Coordinates of C-alpha atoms in Angstrom, one line a residue:
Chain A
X1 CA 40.2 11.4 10.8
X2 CA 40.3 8.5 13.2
X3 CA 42.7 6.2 13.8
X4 CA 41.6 2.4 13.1
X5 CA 42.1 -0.3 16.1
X6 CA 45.4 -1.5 13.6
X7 CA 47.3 1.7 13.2
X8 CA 46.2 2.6 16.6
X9 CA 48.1 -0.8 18.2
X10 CA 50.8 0.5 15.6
X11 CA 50.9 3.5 17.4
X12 CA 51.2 2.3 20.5
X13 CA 54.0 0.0 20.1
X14 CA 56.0 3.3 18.8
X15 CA 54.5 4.7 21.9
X16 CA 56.7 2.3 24.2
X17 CA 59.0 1.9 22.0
X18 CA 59.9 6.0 21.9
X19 CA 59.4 6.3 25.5
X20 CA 56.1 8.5 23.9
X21 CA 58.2 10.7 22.0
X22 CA 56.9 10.0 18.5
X23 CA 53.6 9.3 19.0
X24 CA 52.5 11.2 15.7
X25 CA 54.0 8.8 13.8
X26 CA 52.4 6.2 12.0
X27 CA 48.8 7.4 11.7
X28 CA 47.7 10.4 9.7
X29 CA 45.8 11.8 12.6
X30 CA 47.0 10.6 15.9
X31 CA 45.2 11.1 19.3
X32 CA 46.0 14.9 20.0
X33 CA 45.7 14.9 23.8
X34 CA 46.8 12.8 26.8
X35 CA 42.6 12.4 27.5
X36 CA 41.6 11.2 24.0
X37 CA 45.0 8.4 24.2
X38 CA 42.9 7.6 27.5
X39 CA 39.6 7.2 26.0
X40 CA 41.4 4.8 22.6
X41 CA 43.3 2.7 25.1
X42 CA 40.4 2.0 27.1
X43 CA 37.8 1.6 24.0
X44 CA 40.8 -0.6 22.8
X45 CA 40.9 -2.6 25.6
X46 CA 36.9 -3.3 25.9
X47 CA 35.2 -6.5 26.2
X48 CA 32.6 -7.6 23.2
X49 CA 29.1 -5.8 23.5
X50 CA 27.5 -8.9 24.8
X51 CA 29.6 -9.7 27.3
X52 CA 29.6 -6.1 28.8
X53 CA 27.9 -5.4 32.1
X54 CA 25.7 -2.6 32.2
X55 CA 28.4 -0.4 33.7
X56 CA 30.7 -1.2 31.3
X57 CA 27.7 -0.3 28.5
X58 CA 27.3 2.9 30.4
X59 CA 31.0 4.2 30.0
X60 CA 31.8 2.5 26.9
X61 CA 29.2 5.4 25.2
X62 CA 30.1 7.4 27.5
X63 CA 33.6 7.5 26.1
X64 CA 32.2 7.2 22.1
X65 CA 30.5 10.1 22.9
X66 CA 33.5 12.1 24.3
X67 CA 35.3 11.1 21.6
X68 CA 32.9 12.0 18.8
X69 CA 33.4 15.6 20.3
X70 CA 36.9 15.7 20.4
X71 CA 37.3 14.2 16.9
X72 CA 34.0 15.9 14.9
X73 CA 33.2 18.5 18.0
X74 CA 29.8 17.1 17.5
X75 CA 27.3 16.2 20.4
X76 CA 26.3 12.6 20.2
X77 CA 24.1 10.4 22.0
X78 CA 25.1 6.9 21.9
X79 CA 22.3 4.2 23.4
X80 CA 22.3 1.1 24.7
X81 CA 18.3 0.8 24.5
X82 CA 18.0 -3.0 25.3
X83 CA 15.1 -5.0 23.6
X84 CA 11.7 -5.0 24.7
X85 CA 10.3 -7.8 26.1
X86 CA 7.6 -10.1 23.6
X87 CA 8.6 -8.2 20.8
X88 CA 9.8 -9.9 17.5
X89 CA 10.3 -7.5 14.4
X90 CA 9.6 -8.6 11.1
X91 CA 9.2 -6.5 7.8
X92 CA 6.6 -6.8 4.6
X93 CA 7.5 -5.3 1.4
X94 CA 4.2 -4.7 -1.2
X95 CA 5.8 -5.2 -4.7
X96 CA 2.6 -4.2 -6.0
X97 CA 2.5 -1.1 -4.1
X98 CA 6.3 0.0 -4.4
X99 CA 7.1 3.0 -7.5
X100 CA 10.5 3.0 -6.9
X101 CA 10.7 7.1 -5.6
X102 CA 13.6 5.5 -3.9
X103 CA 12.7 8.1 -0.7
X104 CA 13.6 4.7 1.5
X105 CA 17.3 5.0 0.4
X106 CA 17.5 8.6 0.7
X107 CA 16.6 8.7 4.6
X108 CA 18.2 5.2 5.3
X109 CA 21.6 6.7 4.7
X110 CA 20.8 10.1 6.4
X111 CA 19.4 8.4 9.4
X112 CA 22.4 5.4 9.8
X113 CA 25.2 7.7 8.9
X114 CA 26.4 6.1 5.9
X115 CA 29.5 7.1 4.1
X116 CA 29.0 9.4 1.2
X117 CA 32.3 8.7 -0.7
X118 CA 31.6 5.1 -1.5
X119 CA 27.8 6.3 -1.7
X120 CA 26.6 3.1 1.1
X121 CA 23.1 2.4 0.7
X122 CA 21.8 -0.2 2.9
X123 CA 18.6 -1.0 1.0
X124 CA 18.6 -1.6 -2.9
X125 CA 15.7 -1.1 -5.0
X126 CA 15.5 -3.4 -8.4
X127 CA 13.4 -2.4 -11.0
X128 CA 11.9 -6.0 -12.5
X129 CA 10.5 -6.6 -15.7
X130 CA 6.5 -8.0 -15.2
X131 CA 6.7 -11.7 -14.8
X132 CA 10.4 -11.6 -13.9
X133 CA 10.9 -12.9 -10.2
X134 CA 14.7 -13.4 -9.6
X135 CA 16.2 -9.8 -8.5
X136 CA 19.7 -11.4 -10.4
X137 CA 17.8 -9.7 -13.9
X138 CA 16.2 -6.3 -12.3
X139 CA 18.1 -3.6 -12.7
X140 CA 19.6 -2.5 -9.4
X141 CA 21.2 1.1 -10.4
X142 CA 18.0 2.7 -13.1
X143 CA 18.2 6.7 -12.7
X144 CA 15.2 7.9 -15.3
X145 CA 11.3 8.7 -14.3
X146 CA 9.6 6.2 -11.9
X147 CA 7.6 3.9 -12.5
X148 CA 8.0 2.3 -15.9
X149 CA 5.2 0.7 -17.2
X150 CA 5.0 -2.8 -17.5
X151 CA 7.3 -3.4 -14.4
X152 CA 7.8 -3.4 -10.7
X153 CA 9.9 -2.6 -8.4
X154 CA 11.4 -4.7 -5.5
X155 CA 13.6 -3.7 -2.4
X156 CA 16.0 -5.3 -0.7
X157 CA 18.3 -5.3 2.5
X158 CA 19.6 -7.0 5.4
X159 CA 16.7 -9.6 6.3
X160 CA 17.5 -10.2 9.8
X161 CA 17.3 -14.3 9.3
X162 CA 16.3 -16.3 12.1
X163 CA 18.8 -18.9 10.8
X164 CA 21.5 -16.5 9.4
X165 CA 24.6 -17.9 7.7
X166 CA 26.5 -14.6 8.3
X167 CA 26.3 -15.3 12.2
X168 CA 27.6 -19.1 11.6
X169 CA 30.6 -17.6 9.7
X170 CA 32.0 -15.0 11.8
X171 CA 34.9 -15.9 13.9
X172 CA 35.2 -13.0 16.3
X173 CA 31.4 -13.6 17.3
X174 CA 31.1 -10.0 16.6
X175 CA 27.9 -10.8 14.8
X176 CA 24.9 -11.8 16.6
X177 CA 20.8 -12.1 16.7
X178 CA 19.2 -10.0 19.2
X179 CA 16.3 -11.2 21.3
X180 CA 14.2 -9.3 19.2
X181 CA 15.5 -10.6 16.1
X182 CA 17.8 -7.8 14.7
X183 CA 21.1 -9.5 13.3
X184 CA 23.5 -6.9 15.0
X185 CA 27.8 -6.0 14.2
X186 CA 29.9 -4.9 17.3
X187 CA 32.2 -3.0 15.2
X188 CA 34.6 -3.1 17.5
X189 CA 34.6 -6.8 17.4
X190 CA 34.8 -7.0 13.5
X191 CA 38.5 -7.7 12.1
X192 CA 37.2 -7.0 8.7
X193 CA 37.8 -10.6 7.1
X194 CA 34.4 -10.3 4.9
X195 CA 33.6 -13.9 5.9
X196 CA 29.9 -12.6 6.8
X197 CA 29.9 -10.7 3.4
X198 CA 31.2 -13.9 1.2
X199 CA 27.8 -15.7 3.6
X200 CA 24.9 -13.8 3.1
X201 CA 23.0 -15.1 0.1
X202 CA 20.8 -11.2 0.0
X203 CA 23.8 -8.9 -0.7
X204 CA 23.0 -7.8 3.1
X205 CA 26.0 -6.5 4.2
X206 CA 28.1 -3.5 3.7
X207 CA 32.0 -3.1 4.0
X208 CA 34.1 -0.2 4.9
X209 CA 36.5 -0.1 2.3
X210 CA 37.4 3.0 3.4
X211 CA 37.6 5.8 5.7
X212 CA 34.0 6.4 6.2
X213 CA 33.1 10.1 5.4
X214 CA 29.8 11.8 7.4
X215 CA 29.1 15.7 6.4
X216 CA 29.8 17.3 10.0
X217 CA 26.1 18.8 9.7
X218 CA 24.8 15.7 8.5
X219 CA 25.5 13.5 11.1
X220 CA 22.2 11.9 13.2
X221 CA 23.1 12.4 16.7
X222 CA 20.8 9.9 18.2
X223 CA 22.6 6.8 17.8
X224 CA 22.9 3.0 19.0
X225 CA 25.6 1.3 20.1
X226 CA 24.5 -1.3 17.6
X227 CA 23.4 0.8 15.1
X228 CA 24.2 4.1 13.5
X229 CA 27.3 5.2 15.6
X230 CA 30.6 6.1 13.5
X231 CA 32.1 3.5 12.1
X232 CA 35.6 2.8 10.6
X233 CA 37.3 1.7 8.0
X234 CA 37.7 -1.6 8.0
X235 CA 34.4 -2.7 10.0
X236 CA 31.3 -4.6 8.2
X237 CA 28.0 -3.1 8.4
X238 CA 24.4 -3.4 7.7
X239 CA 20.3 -2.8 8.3
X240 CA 19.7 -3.0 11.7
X241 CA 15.9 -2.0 11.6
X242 CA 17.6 1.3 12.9
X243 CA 17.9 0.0 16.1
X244 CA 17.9 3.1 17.5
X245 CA 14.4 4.6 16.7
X246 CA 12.4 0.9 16.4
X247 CA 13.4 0.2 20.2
X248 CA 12.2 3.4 21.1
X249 CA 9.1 2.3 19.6
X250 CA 9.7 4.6 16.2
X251 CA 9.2 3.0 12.8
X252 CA 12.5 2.4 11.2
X253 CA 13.7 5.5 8.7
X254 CA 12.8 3.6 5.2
X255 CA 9.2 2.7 6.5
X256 CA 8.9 6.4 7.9
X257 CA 9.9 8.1 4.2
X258 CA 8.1 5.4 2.5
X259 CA 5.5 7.9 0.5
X260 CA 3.8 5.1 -0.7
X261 CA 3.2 2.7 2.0
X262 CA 4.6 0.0 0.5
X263 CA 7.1 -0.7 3.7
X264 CA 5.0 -2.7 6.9
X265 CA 7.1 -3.1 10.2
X266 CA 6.2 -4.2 13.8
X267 CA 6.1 -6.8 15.9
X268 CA 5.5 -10.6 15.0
X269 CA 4.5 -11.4 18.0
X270 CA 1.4 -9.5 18.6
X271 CA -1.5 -10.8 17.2
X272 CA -3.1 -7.3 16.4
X273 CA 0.1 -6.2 14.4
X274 CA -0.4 -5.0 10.8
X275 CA 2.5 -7.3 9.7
X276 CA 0.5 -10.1 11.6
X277 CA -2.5 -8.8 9.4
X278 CA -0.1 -9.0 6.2
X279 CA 1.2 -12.8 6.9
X280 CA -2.9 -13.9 7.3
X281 CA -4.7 -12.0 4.5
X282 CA -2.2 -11.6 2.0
X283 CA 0.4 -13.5 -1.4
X284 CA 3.3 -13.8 0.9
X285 CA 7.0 -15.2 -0.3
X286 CA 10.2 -14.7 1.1
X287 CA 13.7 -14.5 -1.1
X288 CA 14.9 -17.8 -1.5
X289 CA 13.2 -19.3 0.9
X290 CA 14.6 -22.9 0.1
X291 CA 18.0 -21.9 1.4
X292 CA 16.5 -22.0 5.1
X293 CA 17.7 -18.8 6.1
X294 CA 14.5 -18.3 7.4
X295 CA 14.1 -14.4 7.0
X296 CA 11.8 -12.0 9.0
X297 CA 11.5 -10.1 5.5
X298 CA 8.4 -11.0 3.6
X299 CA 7.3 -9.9 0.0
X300 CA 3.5 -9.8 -0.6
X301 CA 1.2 -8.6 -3.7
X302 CA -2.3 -7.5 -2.8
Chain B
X1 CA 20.8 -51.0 0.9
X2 CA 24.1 -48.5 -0.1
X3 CA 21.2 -45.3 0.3
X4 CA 21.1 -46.2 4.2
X5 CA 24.7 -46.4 4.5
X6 CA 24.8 -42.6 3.0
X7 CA 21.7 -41.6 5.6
X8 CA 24.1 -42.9 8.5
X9 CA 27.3 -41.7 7.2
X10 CA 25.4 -38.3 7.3
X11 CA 23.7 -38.9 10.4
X12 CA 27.0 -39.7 12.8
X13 CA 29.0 -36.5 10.5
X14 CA 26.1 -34.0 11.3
X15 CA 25.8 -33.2 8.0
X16 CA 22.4 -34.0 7.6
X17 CA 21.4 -31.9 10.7
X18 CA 22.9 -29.1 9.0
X19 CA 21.0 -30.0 5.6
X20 CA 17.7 -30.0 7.7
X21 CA 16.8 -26.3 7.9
X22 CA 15.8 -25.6 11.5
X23 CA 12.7 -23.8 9.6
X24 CA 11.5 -27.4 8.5
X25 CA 12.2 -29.1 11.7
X26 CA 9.7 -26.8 13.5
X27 CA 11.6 -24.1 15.0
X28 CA 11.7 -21.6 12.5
X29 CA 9.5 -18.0 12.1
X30 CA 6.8 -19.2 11.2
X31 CA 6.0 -21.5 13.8
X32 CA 6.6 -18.7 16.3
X33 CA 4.3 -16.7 14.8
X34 CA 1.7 -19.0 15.4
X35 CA 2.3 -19.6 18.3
X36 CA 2.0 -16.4 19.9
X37 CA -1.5 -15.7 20.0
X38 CA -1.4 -13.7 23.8
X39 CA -2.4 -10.0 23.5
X40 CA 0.4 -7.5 23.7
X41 CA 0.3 -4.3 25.3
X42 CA 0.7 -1.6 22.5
X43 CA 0.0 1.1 24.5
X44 CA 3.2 0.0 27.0
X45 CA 5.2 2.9 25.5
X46 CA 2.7 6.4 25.4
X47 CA 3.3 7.8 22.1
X48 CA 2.4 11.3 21.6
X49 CA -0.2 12.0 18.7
X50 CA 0.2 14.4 16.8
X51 CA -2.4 17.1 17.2
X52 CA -3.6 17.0 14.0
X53 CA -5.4 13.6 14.3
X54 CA -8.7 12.4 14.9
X55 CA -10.1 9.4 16.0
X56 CA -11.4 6.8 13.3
X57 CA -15.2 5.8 13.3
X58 CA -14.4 2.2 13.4
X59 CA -12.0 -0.4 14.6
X60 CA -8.9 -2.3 13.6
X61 CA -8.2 -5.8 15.2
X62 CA -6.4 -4.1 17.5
X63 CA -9.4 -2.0 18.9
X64 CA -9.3 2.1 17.9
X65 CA -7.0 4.2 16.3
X66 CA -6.8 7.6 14.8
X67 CA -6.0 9.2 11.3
X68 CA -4.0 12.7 10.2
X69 CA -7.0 15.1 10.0
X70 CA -7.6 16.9 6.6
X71 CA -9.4 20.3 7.0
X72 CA -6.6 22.3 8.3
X73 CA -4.4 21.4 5.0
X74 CA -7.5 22.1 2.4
X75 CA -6.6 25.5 1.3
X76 CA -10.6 26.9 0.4
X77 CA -11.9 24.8 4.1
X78 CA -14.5 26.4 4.7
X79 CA -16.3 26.1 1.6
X80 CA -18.9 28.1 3.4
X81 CA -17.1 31.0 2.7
X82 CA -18.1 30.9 -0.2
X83 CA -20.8 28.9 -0.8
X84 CA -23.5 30.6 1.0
X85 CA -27.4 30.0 1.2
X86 CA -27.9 31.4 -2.6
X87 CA -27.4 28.6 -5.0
X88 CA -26.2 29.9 -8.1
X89 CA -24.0 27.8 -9.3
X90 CA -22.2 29.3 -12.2
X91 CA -20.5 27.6 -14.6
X92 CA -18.0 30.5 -15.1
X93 CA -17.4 31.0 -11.5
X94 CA -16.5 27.1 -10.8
X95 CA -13.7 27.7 -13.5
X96 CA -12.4 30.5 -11.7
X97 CA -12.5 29.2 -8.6
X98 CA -11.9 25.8 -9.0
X99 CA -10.0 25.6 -12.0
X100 CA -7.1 23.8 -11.4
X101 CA -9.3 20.8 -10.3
X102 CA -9.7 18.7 -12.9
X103 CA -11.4 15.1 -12.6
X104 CA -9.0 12.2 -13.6
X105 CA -10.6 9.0 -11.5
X106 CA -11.1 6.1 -13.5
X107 CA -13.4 5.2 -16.1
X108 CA -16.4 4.5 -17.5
X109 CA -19.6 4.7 -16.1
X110 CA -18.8 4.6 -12.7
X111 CA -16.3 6.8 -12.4
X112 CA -17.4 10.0 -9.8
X113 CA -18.4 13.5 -10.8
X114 CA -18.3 16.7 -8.2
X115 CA -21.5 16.0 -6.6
X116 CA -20.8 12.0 -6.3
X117 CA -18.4 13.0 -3.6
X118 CA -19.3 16.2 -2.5
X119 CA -22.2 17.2 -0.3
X120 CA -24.8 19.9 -3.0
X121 CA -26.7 20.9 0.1
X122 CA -23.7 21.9 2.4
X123 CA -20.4 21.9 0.5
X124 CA -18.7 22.2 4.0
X125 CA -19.4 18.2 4.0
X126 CA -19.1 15.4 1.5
X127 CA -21.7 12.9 0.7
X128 CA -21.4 9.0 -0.6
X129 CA -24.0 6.9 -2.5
X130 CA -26.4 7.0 -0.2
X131 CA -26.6 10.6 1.0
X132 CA -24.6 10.0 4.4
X133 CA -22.9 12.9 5.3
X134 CA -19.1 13.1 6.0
X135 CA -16.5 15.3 7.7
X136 CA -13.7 15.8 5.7
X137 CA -11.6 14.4 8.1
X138 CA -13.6 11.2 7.9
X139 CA -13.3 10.9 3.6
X140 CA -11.8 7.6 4.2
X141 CA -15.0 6.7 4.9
X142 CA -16.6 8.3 1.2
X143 CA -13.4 6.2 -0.6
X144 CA -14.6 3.1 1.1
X145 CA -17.8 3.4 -0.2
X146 CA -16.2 2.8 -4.0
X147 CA -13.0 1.1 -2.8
X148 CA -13.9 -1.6 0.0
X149 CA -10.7 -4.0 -0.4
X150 CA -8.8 -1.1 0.2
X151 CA -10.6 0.2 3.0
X152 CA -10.2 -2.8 4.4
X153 CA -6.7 -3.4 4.3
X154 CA -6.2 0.6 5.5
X155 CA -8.1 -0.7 8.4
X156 CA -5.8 -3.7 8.7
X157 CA -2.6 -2.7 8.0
X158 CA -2.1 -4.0 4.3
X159 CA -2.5 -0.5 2.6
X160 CA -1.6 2.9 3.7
X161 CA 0.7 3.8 6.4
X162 CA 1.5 4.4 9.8
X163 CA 2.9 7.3 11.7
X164 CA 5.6 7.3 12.9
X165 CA 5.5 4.8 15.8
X166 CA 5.2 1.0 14.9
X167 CA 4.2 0.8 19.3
X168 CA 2.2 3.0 21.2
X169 CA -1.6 3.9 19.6
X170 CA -2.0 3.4 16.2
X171 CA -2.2 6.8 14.0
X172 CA -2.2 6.4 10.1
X173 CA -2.4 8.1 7.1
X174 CA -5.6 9.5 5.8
X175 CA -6.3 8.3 2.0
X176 CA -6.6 11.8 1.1
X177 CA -3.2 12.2 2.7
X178 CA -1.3 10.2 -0.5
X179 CA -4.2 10.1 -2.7
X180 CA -5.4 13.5 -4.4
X181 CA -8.9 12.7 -4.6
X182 CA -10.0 14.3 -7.9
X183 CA -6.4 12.8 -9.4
X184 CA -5.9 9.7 -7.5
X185 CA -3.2 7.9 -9.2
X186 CA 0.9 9.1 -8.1
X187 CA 2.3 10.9 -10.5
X188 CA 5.8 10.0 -12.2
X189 CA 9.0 11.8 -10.8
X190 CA 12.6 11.1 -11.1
X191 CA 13.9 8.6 -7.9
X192 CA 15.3 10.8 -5.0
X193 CA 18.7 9.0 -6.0
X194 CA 20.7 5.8 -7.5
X195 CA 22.5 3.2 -6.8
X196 CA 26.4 2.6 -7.3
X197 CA 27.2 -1.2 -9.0
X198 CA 27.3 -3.8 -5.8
X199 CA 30.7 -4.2 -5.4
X200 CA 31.9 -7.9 -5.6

């Protein structure tokens, strides 16, 4: 597999070091040719997503792509879609509506390219007892027929606050709010301290223990810079809306495998919007909404 | 006295900026939201529609939109085939033919029978209450006629779903599309996987 930025550093002090004699050394799967060293050094060397030109975008994924083909021999597209303009994204969840088929789960990890060995699963679907309201007392991990009588069922995932403590508590800034509201990780940025993880108050965010793991034939080619490209171990992760289908105006992957409708996405700032129609005409609350955290992730009941 | 020392002490250590949730001091989501009241232009990015859509009779606050058409995935469309000018309708037969339909829709008196929904003159058609006439492609319209808070929030947005584009012109699901009409309610099934423990 790859090599992580650590190992790679690792590698290339033995590099100098050995005059480039014993450059397998040190990481289980070093670069194998003079062009992929290339590509690491200069991936290595890159500035934080943000503060990239457009240029700099351009052969940054240029490179991730290269190198997704030397490493999996897979064809990847990795975009740099940028937000469109006047458009907010905010999510409504119908606990009323919800049976708890779990479909959401299924496609979220097929469509983000989550690893399989620690079985990552973005969203989390709590089965709640009628009357109960705090998710601490559902039942997160229930594997029988769905639904139960006499309960409900509730998802959550990252909420993409407007005033997200996970953003404050990064120190590498490599965790940031979008103009269109998605809370975004450079993963190249993230040291892996966990201080975003420790923050969230929503069990949001998702750590690569390990080596990530991806079927070869699994992998979803379209990807986003932001979003579902390979990660490493070692790099925080997280809902991004699936940046990479909502900015090119596709519903994200839970909403779209959603057999029961339960899952409303668009954009908050367009008055004719069916979450707009959701925040007017229905029983809206958000997840502890007294910590200010001010999520753009509403429940509702009809 | 002491308690305007404490506000002070808070005030000049920036504490109690912090405290305040930018939410409450007027800057948060919600306040955006209602603020933006200026039209946006949906149709900015042309989504393709799937070619098995029609356009819906009526209007959403965002002006039209279409629905997944239903004849092409009713197995006996055209009934017509079948149900020709001579009406001898069989007891026997319907069991053959139709069999596997069985009514399960509510309750009670008002709960539908075959000929609430369906058209006795021309079974290529439904009918509602008052003898109107519908397409099959159109039974949201029949539904509404029995079910108008969830009509209405189909129309709106609060019930049902979208197509795949959240931009672009609006294409949803036809009722008949999740609901089986004659057996309404989802059935049970196992969840398409599980959860792992959070990890701490």
């Amino acid at each position: 597999m790859k090599c992580d930025r650590r190992t790679f550093v690792k590698g290339m002090g033995l590099t100098v070091a050995a005059g480039g004699a014993a450059l397998s050394a040190g990481c289980s799967s070093m670069p194998s040719s003079g062009e992929e060293m290339k590509l690491r050094f200069h991936e290595y060397f890159k500035e934080n997503y943000r503060l990239m030109t457009q240029l700099e975008k351009e052969q940054t994924v240029e490179r991730l792509a290269r190198l997704a083909k030397l490493n999996h021999d897979i064809d990847v597209q990795v975009g740099t879609q940028e937000p469109l303009e006047q458009v907010l994204y905010g999510y409504a969840f119908n606990v009323s509506r919800c049976e708890g088929f779990m479909d959401c789960v299924t496609a979220c990890v097929k469509e983000n390219n989550l690893d399989r060995n620690s079985k990552t699963q973005y969203i989390r679907i709590f089965e709640m007892e009628h009357g109960e309201t705090d998710v601490g007392s559902g039942d997160g991990k229930y594997f029988h027929e769905v639904p139960v009588p006499d309960h409900y069922y509730m998802g959550v995932q990252c909420f993409h606050c407007e005033s997200a403590p996970c953003i404050k508590a990064c120190p590498t800034k490599a965790t940031w709010r979008e103009p269109d509201g998605i809370v975004v990780v450079d993963y190249d940025w993230c040291i892996g301290c966990r201080y975003c993880m420790a923050a969230c108050p929503y069990w949001g965010r998702r750590f690569n223990w390990g080596e990530p793991h991806v079927p070869r034939a699994e992998i979803t080619k379209k990807q986003h810079y932001l979003g579902n490209r390979l990660r490493n171990k070692g790099e925080m992760e997280k809902c991004t809306f699936c940046i990479q289908r909502s900015r090119n105006g596709k519903l994200p992957a839970c909403v779209d495998a959603c057999p029961t409708g339960s899952r409303v996405f668009g954009n908050l700032l367009d008055p004719d919007s069916e979450i707009r129609f959701v925040l007017k005409n229905k029983k809206v609350f958000r997840m502890k909404e007294e910590l200010g955290t001010d999520p753009k992730f509403w429940y509702f009941i009809d | 006295m002491p308690k305007l020392r404490l506000v002070t002490i808070l005030l000049l250590s920036g504490l109690l900026v912090l405290a305040v949730a930018p939410a409450l001091a007027g800057h948060g989501i919600m306040e955006k939201v209602k603020e933006a009241n200026e039209p946006f232009d949906s149709l900015q990015i042309d989504t393709p529609l799937p070619k098995n859509t029609v356009q819906v009779k009526e209007e959403y606050q965002g002006g039209a939109f279409w629905v997944l058409s239903r004849k092409d995935s009713i197995g006996r469309f055209p009934c017509s085939r079948c149900h020709g000018k001579k009406k001898s309708f069989k007891r026997e037969g319907a069991a053959l033919a139709h069999g596997d339909i069985e009514l399960v829709h509510g309750q009670g008196e008002e709960r539908p029978e075959c000929k609430s929904c369906h058209n006795e003159k021309n079974l290529d058609l439904l009918s509602d209450k008052k003898d109107r006439e519908i397409d099959f492609d159109h039974s949201y319209q029949l539904c509404g006629q029995c079910h108008f808070r969830q009509k209405s929030d189909w129309v709106g947005g609060a019930h049902g779903k979208r197509h795949t584009y959240w931009i672009g012109k609006r294409v949803v699901w036809n009722c008949a599309t999740c609901h089986d009409p004659h057996s309404p309610r989802f059935k049970k099934r196992w969840p398409s996987t599980y959860s792992l423990p959070l990890d701490k």
